[in-house]
Backbone as JSON, one array per atom type, in Angstrom:
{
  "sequence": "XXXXXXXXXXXXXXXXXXXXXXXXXXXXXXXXXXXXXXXXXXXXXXXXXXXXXXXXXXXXXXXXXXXXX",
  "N": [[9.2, 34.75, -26.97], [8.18, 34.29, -23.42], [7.38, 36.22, -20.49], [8.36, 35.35, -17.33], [6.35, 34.84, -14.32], [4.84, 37.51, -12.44], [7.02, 37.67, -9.48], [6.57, 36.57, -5.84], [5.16, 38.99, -3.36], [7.93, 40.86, -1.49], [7.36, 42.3, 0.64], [4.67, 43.41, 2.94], [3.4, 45.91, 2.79], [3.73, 48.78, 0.84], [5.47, 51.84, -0.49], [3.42, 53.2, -3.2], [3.58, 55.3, -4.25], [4.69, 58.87, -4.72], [3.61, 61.99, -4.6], [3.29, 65.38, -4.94], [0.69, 66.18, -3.3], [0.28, 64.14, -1.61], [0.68, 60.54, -0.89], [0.98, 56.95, -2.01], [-0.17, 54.05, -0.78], [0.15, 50.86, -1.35], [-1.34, 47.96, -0.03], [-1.71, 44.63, 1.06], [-2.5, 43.8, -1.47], [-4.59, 46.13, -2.07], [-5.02, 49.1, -2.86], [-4.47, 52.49, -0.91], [-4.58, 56.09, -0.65], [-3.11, 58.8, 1.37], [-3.01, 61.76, 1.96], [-1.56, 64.72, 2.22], [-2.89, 67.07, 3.57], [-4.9, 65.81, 5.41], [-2.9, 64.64, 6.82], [-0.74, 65.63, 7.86], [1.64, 65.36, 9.05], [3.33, 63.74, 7.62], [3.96, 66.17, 5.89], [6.81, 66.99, 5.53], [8.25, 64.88, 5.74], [11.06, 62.72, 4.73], [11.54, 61.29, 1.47], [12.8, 58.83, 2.15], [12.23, 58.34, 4.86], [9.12, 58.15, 4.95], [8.74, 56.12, 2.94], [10.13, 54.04, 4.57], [8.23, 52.22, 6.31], [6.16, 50.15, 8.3], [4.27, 47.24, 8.5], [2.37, 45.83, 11.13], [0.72, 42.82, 12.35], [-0.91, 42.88, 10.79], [-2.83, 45.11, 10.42], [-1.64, 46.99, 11.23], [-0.21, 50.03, 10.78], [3.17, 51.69, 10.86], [5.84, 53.9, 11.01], [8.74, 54.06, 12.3], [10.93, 55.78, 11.8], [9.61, 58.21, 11.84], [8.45, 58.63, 13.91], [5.42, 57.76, 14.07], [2.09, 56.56, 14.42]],
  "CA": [[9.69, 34.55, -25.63], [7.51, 35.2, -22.51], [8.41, 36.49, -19.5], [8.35, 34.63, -16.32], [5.34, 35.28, -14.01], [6.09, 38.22, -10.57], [7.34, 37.05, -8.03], [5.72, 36.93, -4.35], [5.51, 40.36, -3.51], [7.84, 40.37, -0.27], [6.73, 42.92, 1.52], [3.03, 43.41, 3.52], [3.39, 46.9, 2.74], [4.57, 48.98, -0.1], [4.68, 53.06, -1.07], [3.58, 52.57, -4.6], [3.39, 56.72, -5.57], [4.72, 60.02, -3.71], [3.4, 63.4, -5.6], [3.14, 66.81, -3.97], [-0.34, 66.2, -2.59], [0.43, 63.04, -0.84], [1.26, 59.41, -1.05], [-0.32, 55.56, -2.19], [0.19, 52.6, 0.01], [-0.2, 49.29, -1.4], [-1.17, 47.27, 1.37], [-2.02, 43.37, 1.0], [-3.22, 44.18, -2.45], [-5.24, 47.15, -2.14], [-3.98, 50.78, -2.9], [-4.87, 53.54, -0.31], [-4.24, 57.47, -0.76], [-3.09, 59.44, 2.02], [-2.77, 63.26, 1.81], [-0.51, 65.92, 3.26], [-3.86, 67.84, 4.2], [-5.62, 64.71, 6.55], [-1.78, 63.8, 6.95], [0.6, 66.86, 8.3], [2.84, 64.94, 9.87], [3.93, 63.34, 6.57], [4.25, 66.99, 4.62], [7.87, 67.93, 5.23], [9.12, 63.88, 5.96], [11.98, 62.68, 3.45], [10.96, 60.28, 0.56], [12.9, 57.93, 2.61], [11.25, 58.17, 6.25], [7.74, 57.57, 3.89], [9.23, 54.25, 2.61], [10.6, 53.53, 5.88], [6.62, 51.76, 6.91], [6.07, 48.58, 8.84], [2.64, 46.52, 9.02], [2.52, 44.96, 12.03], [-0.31, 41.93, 12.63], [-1.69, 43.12, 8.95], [-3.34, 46.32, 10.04], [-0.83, 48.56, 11.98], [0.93, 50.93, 10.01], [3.94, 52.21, 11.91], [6.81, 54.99, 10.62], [9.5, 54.55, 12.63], [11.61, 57.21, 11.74], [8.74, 59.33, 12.53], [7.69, 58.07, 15.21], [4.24, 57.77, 13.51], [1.73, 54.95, 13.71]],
  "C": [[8.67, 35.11, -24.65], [8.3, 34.87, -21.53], [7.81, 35.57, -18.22], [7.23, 35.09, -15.29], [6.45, 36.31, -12.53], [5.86, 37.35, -10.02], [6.5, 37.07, -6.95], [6.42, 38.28, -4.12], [6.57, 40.07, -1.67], [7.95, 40.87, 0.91], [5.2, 43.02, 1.67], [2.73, 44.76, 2.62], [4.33, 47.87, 2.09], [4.02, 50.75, -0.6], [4.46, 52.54, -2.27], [4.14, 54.07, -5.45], [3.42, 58.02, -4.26], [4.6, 61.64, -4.93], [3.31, 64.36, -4.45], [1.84, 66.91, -3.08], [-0.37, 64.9, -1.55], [1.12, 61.48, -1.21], [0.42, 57.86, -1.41], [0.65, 54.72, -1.46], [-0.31, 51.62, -0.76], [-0.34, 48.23, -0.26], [-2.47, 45.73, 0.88], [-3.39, 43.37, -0.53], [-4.18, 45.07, -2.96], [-4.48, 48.41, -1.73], [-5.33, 51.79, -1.66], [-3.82, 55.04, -0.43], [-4.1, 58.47, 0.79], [-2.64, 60.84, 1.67], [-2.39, 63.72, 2.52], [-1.53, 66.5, 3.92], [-4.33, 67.05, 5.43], [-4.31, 64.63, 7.1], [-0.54, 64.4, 7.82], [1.52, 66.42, 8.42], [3.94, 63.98, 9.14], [4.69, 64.63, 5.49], [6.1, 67.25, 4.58], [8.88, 66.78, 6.0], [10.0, 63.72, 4.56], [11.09, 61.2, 2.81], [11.7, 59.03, 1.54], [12.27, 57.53, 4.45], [9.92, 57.26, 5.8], [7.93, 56.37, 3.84], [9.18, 53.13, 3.66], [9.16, 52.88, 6.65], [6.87, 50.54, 7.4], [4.47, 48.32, 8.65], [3.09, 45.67, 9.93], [1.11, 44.03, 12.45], [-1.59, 42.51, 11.71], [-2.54, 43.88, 8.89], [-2.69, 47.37, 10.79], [0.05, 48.78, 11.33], [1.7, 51.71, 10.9], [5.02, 52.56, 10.39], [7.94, 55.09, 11.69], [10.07, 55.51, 13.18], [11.12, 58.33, 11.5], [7.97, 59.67, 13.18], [5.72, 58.34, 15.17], [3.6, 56.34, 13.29], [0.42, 55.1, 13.95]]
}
């Protein structure tokens, strides 16, 4: 049996990985690393604020609910 191919991914913008030193974005197929150190204003958000990302016109990263962009 094989399995069916993925799907369209169907978001722009995707956390992929949150560890104690920071976070990975997947963004239009390429992973980027942001860190709590370059990052502050991410260290002491909730795993769901993080998530909470928009891309807007396929290079503005905006946070919402932390009023971060």
């Amino acid at each position: 049996m094989k399995s069916a191919k993925p799907g369209k991914t169907t978001s722009d913008v995707e956390v992929s990985h949150i560890s104690p030193q920071g976070f990975w974005l997947l963004i239009s197929g390429r992973e980027y690393f942001l860190n709590f150190q370059d990052y502050p204003w991410f260290q002491n958000a909730t795993i769901r604020d993080i998530h909470t990302v928009r891309l807007h016109r396929g290079h503005h990263l905006e946070w919402p609910t932390l009023d971060v962009d």
